[in-house]
Coordinates of C-alpha atoms and ligand atoms in Angstrom, one line a residue:
X584 CA -11.8 -20.3 -11.3
X585 CA -10.7 -17.4 -8.9
X586 CA -13.1 -14.7 -7.9
X587 CA -11.2 -12.0 -9.4
X588 CA -10.2 -13.9 -12.6
X589 CA -8.9 -11.4 -15.3
X590 CA -9.6 -8.0 -12.9
X591 CA -6.9 -5.3 -12.7
X592 CA -6.2 -4.0 -9.4
X593 CA -4.2 -1.3 -7.9
X594 CA -3.0 -1.3 -4.3
X595 CA -1.3 1.1 -2.4
X596 CA 1.1 -0.1 0.1
X597 CA 1.7 -3.6 -0.7
X598 CA 5.1 -4.4 0.4
X599 CA 4.3 -5.4 4.3
X600 CA 1.3 -6.1 6.4
X601 CA -2.3 -6.1 5.2
X602 CA -1.3 -4.8 2.2
X603 CA 1.2 -7.7 1.1
X604 CA -1.9 -10.2 2.0
X605 CA -4.3 -8.4 -0.2
X606 CA -1.8 -8.7 -3.1
X607 CA -1.0 -12.4 -2.6
X608 CA -5.1 -13.2 -1.9
X609 CA -5.7 -10.9 -5.1
X610 CA -3.2 -12.9 -7.2
X611 CA -4.3 -15.9 -5.6
X612 CA -7.8 -15.2 -6.9
X613 CA -7.0 -14.5 -10.6
X614 CA -6.2 -10.6 -10.7
X615 CA -3.5 -8.7 -12.4
X616 CA -1.8 -6.4 -9.6
X617 CA -0.1 -3.4 -9.5
X618 CA 1.1 -2.3 -6.0
X619 CA 3.0 0.3 -4.4
X620 CA 5.3 0.6 -1.6
X621 CA 7.6 3.6 -0.1
X622 CA 10.6 2.6 0.9
X623 CA 10.5 -1.2 1.0
X624 CA 12.1 -1.9 -2.6
X625 CA 13.9 -5.4 -1.6
X626 CA 10.9 -6.9 -0.1
X627 CA 8.2 -5.6 -2.9
X628 CA 10.7 -7.3 -5.4
X629 CA 10.6 -10.6 -3.7
X630 CA 7.1 -10.7 -3.9
X631 CA 6.8 -9.8 -7.4
X632 CA 9.2 -12.6 -8.1
X633 CA 7.0 -15.1 -6.2
X634 CA 3.7 -14.0 -7.6
X635 CA 4.6 -13.2 -11.5
X636 CA 3.8 -16.2 -13.8
X637 CA 0.8 -18.0 -14.7
X638 CA -0.3 -15.3 -17.1
X639 CA -0.5 -12.8 -14.5
X640 CA 0.8 -9.4 -14.4
X641 CA 2.1 -8.6 -11.0
X642 CA 4.3 -5.1 -10.8
X643 CA 5.7 -3.3 -7.8
X644 CA 6.1 0.8 -7.9
X645 CA 7.9 2.9 -5.7
X646 CA 5.3 5.7 -5.2
X647 CA 4.5 8.2 -2.5
X648 CA 0.8 8.0 -1.7
X649 CA 0.9 11.2 -0.1
X650 CA 2.1 12.9 -3.1
X651 CA -0.6 14.0 -6.1
X652 CA 2.2 14.2 -8.8
X653 CA 3.2 10.5 -7.8
X654 CA -0.4 9.7 -7.9
X655 CA -0.6 10.9 -11.7
X656 CA 2.3 9.1 -12.9
X657 CA 1.1 5.7 -11.1
X658 CA -2.1 6.0 -12.4
X659 CA -0.4 6.5 -16.0
X660 CA 1.5 3.5 -15.8
X661 CA -1.5 1.5 -14.8
X662 CA -3.4 2.4 -17.6
X663 CA -0.8 1.7 -20.0
X664 CA -0.5 -1.5 -18.3
X665 CA -4.0 -2.3 -18.2
X666 CA -6.7 -1.9 -20.4
X667 CA -9.2 -0.7 -17.3
X668 CA -8.9 -0.3 -13.6
X669 CA -11.2 -2.7 -12.1
X670 CA -10.5 -2.3 -8.3
X671 CA -8.2 0.5 -6.3
X672 CA -7.5 -0.2 -2.9
X673 CA -6.2 2.6 -0.8
X674 CA -4.4 0.7 2.1
X675 CA -1.1 2.7 2.8
X676 CA -1.1 4.2 6.3
X677 CA 1.0 5.1 8.9
X678 CA 0.4 6.0 12.6
X679 CA 2.2 8.8 14.6
X680 CA 0.9 8.3 17.7
X681 CA 1.0 10.8 20.5
X682 CA -1.8 12.7 23.3
X683 CA -3.0 15.5 21.9
X684 CA -0.9 18.0 24.6
X685 CA 2.0 16.2 23.0
X686 CA 1.3 15.9 19.2
X687 CA 3.2 18.1 17.0
X688 CA 2.1 19.6 13.9
X689 CA 4.6 17.5 11.6
X690 CA 2.4 14.3 13.2
X691 CA -0.6 15.7 12.8
X692 CA 0.3 16.8 8.9
X693 CA 2.3 13.5 8.2
X694 CA -0.8 11.2 9.3
X695 CA -3.1 13.0 7.3
X696 CA -1.5 13.3 4.2
X697 CA -0.4 10.1 3.9
X698 CA -3.4 8.4 5.4
X699 CA -6.1 10.7 3.9
X700 CA -4.8 12.7 1.4
X701 CA -3.7 9.5 -0.3
X702 CA -7.0 8.6 -0.6
X703 CA -7.9 11.7 -2.6
X704 CA -5.3 11.5 -4.7
X705 CA -5.3 7.8 -5.8
X706 CA -9.5 8.3 -6.5
X707 CA -9.1 11.1 -8.2
X708 CA -6.7 10.0 -10.9
X709 CA -8.8 6.4 -11.1
X710 CA -12.2 7.7 -11.5
X711 CA -11.3 8.8 -15.1
X712 CA -10.5 5.2 -16.4
X713 CA -13.4 3.7 -14.2
X714 CA -15.9 6.4 -15.4
X715 CA -14.9 5.5 -18.9
X716 CA -15.1 2.1 -18.3
X717 CA -18.6 2.8 -16.2
X718 CA -17.1 0.0 -13.8
X719 CA -15.0 0.0 -10.8
X720 CA -14.6 -0.8 -7.2
X721 CA -12.9 1.5 -4.8
X722 CA -11.8 -0.1 -1.1
X723 CA -10.3 2.5 1.3
X724 CA -8.9 1.1 4.5
X725 CA -10.3 2.9 7.4
X726 CA -10.0 1.4 11.0
X727 CA -12.5 0.7 13.9
X728 CA -10.7 3.8 15.5
X729 CA -12.2 6.1 13.1
X730 CA -15.6 4.9 14.1
X731 CA -14.7 4.9 17.8
X732 CA -11.6 7.2 18.3
X733 CA -8.8 6.2 20.4
X734 CA -6.7 8.2 22.8
X735 CA -3.2 9.2 21.8
X736 CA -4.6 8.5 18.0
X737 CA -6.2 11.8 17.4
X738 CA -4.6 12.5 14.0
X739 CA -4.9 8.6 13.1
X740 CA -8.8 8.5 13.9
X741 CA -9.3 11.5 12.1
X742 CA -7.6 10.3 9.0
X743 CA -9.9 7.2 9.1
X744 CA -12.9 8.9 10.1
X745 CA -12.5 10.9 6.9
X746 CA -11.9 8.3 4.6
X747 CA -15.6 7.0 5.9
X748 CA -17.0 10.1 4.7
X749 CA -15.0 10.7 1.8
X750 CA -15.9 6.9 0.6
X751 CA -19.8 7.4 1.5
X752 CA -19.7 10.6 -0.8
X753 CA -17.8 8.9 -3.6
X754 CA -20.3 6.2 -3.7
X755 CA -22.9 8.8 -4.3
X756 CA -21.5 10.7 -6.7
X757 CA -20.4 7.9 -9.1
X758 CA -22.9 5.1 -7.9
X759 CA -25.0 5.8 -11.1
X760 CA -21.8 4.9 -13.5
X761 CA -21.5 1.6 -11.9
X762 CA -18.6 2.3 -9.8
X763 CA -18.7 1.4 -6.3
X764 CA -16.8 2.6 -3.1
X765 CA -16.8 1.2 0.1
X766 CA -14.2 1.4 3.5
X767 CA -13.2 -1.5 5.4
X768 CA -12.5 -1.0 9.0
X769 CA -10.0 -3.5 10.2
X770 CA -9.8 -4.0 14.0
X771 CA -6.7 -5.0 15.7
X772 CA -4.3 -6.7 13.0
X773 CA -1.1 -8.4 14.0
X774 CA 1.5 -6.6 11.7
X775 CA 4.6 -4.4 11.9
X776 CA 2.2 -1.5 12.8
X777 CA 1.0 -3.3 15.9
X778 CA 4.6 -5.1 16.6
X779 CA 5.2 -1.6 18.4
X780 CA 2.7 -2.3 21.3
X781 CA 3.9 -3.9 24.5
X782 CA 2.4 -7.5 25.8
X783 CA 0.3 -5.7 28.4
X784 CA -1.5 -3.7 25.5
X785 CA -2.1 -6.5 23.1
X786 CA -3.4 -8.7 26.1
X787 CA -5.9 -6.0 27.0
X788 CA -7.0 -5.8 23.4
X789 CA -7.2 -9.7 22.9
X790 CA -9.1 -9.9 26.0
X791 CA -11.8 -7.2 24.8
X792 CA -12.4 -8.5 21.5
X793 CA -15.3 -11.3 21.3
X794 CA -13.6 -13.7 19.1
X795 CA -10.3 -13.8 21.6
X796 CA -8.0 -13.5 19.0
X797 CA -5.8 -10.9 17.1
X798 CA -7.0 -10.3 13.3
X799 CA -4.7 -11.8 10.5
X800 CA -3.8 -10.0 7.2
X801 CA -6.0 -12.7 5.5
X802 CA -8.8 -11.8 7.3
X803 CA -8.8 -8.4 6.0
X804 CA -7.3 -9.6 2.2
X805 CA -10.8 -12.0 2.1
X806 CA -13.1 -8.8 2.7
X807 CA -11.1 -7.1 0.0
X808 CA -11.7 -9.9 -2.2
X809 CA -15.6 -9.8 -1.3
X810 CA -15.4 -6.2 -2.1
X811 CA -13.8 -6.4 -5.1
X812 CA -15.5 -9.2 -6.7
X813 CA -18.6 -9.5 -8.4
X814 CA -20.0 -11.0 -5.4
X815 CA -20.6 -7.6 -3.8
X816 CA -22.1 -5.9 -6.8
X817 CA -25.0 -4.3 -5.0
X818 CA -22.8 -3.2 -2.3
X819 CA -21.9 0.3 -1.9
X820 CA -21.2 3.3 0.6
X821 CA -20.5 0.9 3.4
X822 CA -18.3 0.6 6.3
X823 CA -17.5 -3.1 6.8
X824 CA -15.7 -4.1 9.6
X825 CA -13.3 -6.7 10.2
X826 CA -12.5 -6.6 14.1
X827 CA -13.4 -10.1 15.5
X828 CA -16.8 -8.4 17.1
X829 CA -14.7 -5.5 19.0
X830 CA -17.5 -3.0 17.7
X831 CA -20.6 -4.8 19.5
Ligands
NAP1324 P1 2.5 -1.8 7.9 O1 2.5 -3.3 8.1 O2 2.8 -0.5 8.4 O3 2.6 -1.4 6.2 C1 2.4 -0.5 5.5 C2 2.4 -0.2 4.2 O4 2.1 1.0 3.8 C3 3.8 -0.4 4.1 O5 3.6 -1.4 2.6 C4 4.6 1.0 3.6 O6 5.3 0.6 2.6 C5 3.0 1.5 2.9 N1 3.3 2.7 3.0 C6 3.7 3.4 4.2 N2 3.4 4.9 3.9 C7 3.4 4.9 2.5 C8 3.3 5.9 1.4 N3 3.2 7.7 1.9 N4 3.4 5.8 0.3 C9 3.2 4.5 -0.2 N5 3.3 3.6 0.5 C10 3.4 3.9 1.8 O7 0.8 -1.3 7.8 P2 -0.8 -2.4 8.1 O8 -0.8 -2.6 9.6 O9 -0.5 -3.1 7.2 O10 -1.5 -1.4 7.8 C11 -2.3 -1.4 6.4 C12 -3.4 -0.4 6.5 O11 -4.8 -0.8 7.2 C13 -3.4 1.1 7.1 O12 -4.0 2.1 6.5 C14 -3.8 0.9 8.5 O13 -3.9 2.3 8.6 C15 -4.7 0.1 8.1 N6 -5.2 -0.7 9.5 C16 -4.2 -1.5 10.2 C17 -4.6 -2.0 11.6 C18 -3.7 -2.5 12.2 O14 -4.3 -3.3 13.3 N7 -2.6 -3.5 11.7 C19 -6.1 -1.6 11.8 C20 -6.7 -0.8 11.0 C21 -6.3 -0.3 10.1 P3 7.1 0.4 3.1 O15 6.8 -1.0 3.3 O16 7.7 0.9 1.8 O17 7.3 1.3 4.4

């Protein structure tokens, strides 16, 4: 029996990287999953075909996390498909790195809208069914960069720091209704997002990580299983770092 048997989860940005790993691990642990993507329709369909079956529901939906109306329609579909939403994972995110003097308004706005406004959009719409069911776990994917900052990533760091303040506030607002909200702060996880970095940068990061390796999607998805499962029923308002000790 899996740790998420019969739980229903909604996961944004599940077509690649960390999100794909979360989708796969959630289904392996017994959950039904609806996940979103922005443009990777073929890839999302392959994941659905691979995971559907064994009595589990797995659906992929094209939905822009930065759009309030897309979030509204997505939640309508989710509540028509599932009786309750047990777990919401706000994972969709992008980078648009640049030094502050060169950063355009568009780069700032895009990162804040996709990384931070998305968390408001999805949480706002998921709270109603969760309040009705008097249970739910919201997991917001932040970053160690949101805690420590990073040169060239002021937009990204601000969006990820915003997620932490948001998560702590929601935990206080709805804790009395049985709903938990936590932020997860991955360190350096090997995905398409980090593929853009050159070898020297990757080596410098690896050398500075106490566990001396980059993280994998599974490292983050295992932590998401914990926060979404009944193993963490007394854990809310926290920032769980999954970073190989990068933050010590
Ligand atoms: P990734 O490999 O680039 O995948 C991003 C995922 O988000 C894709 O599924 C993408 O969909 C989706 N997405 C992007 N914009 C979207 C939008 N507007 N609406 C809906 N979906 C959207 O990224 P990743 O490395 O797995 O990162 C996942 C999360 O972890 C992000 O929030 C990121 O900030 C955070 N994180 C990553 C690292 C790291 O080292 N990788 C470290 C700390 C935190 P498409 O495939 O359709 O484009």
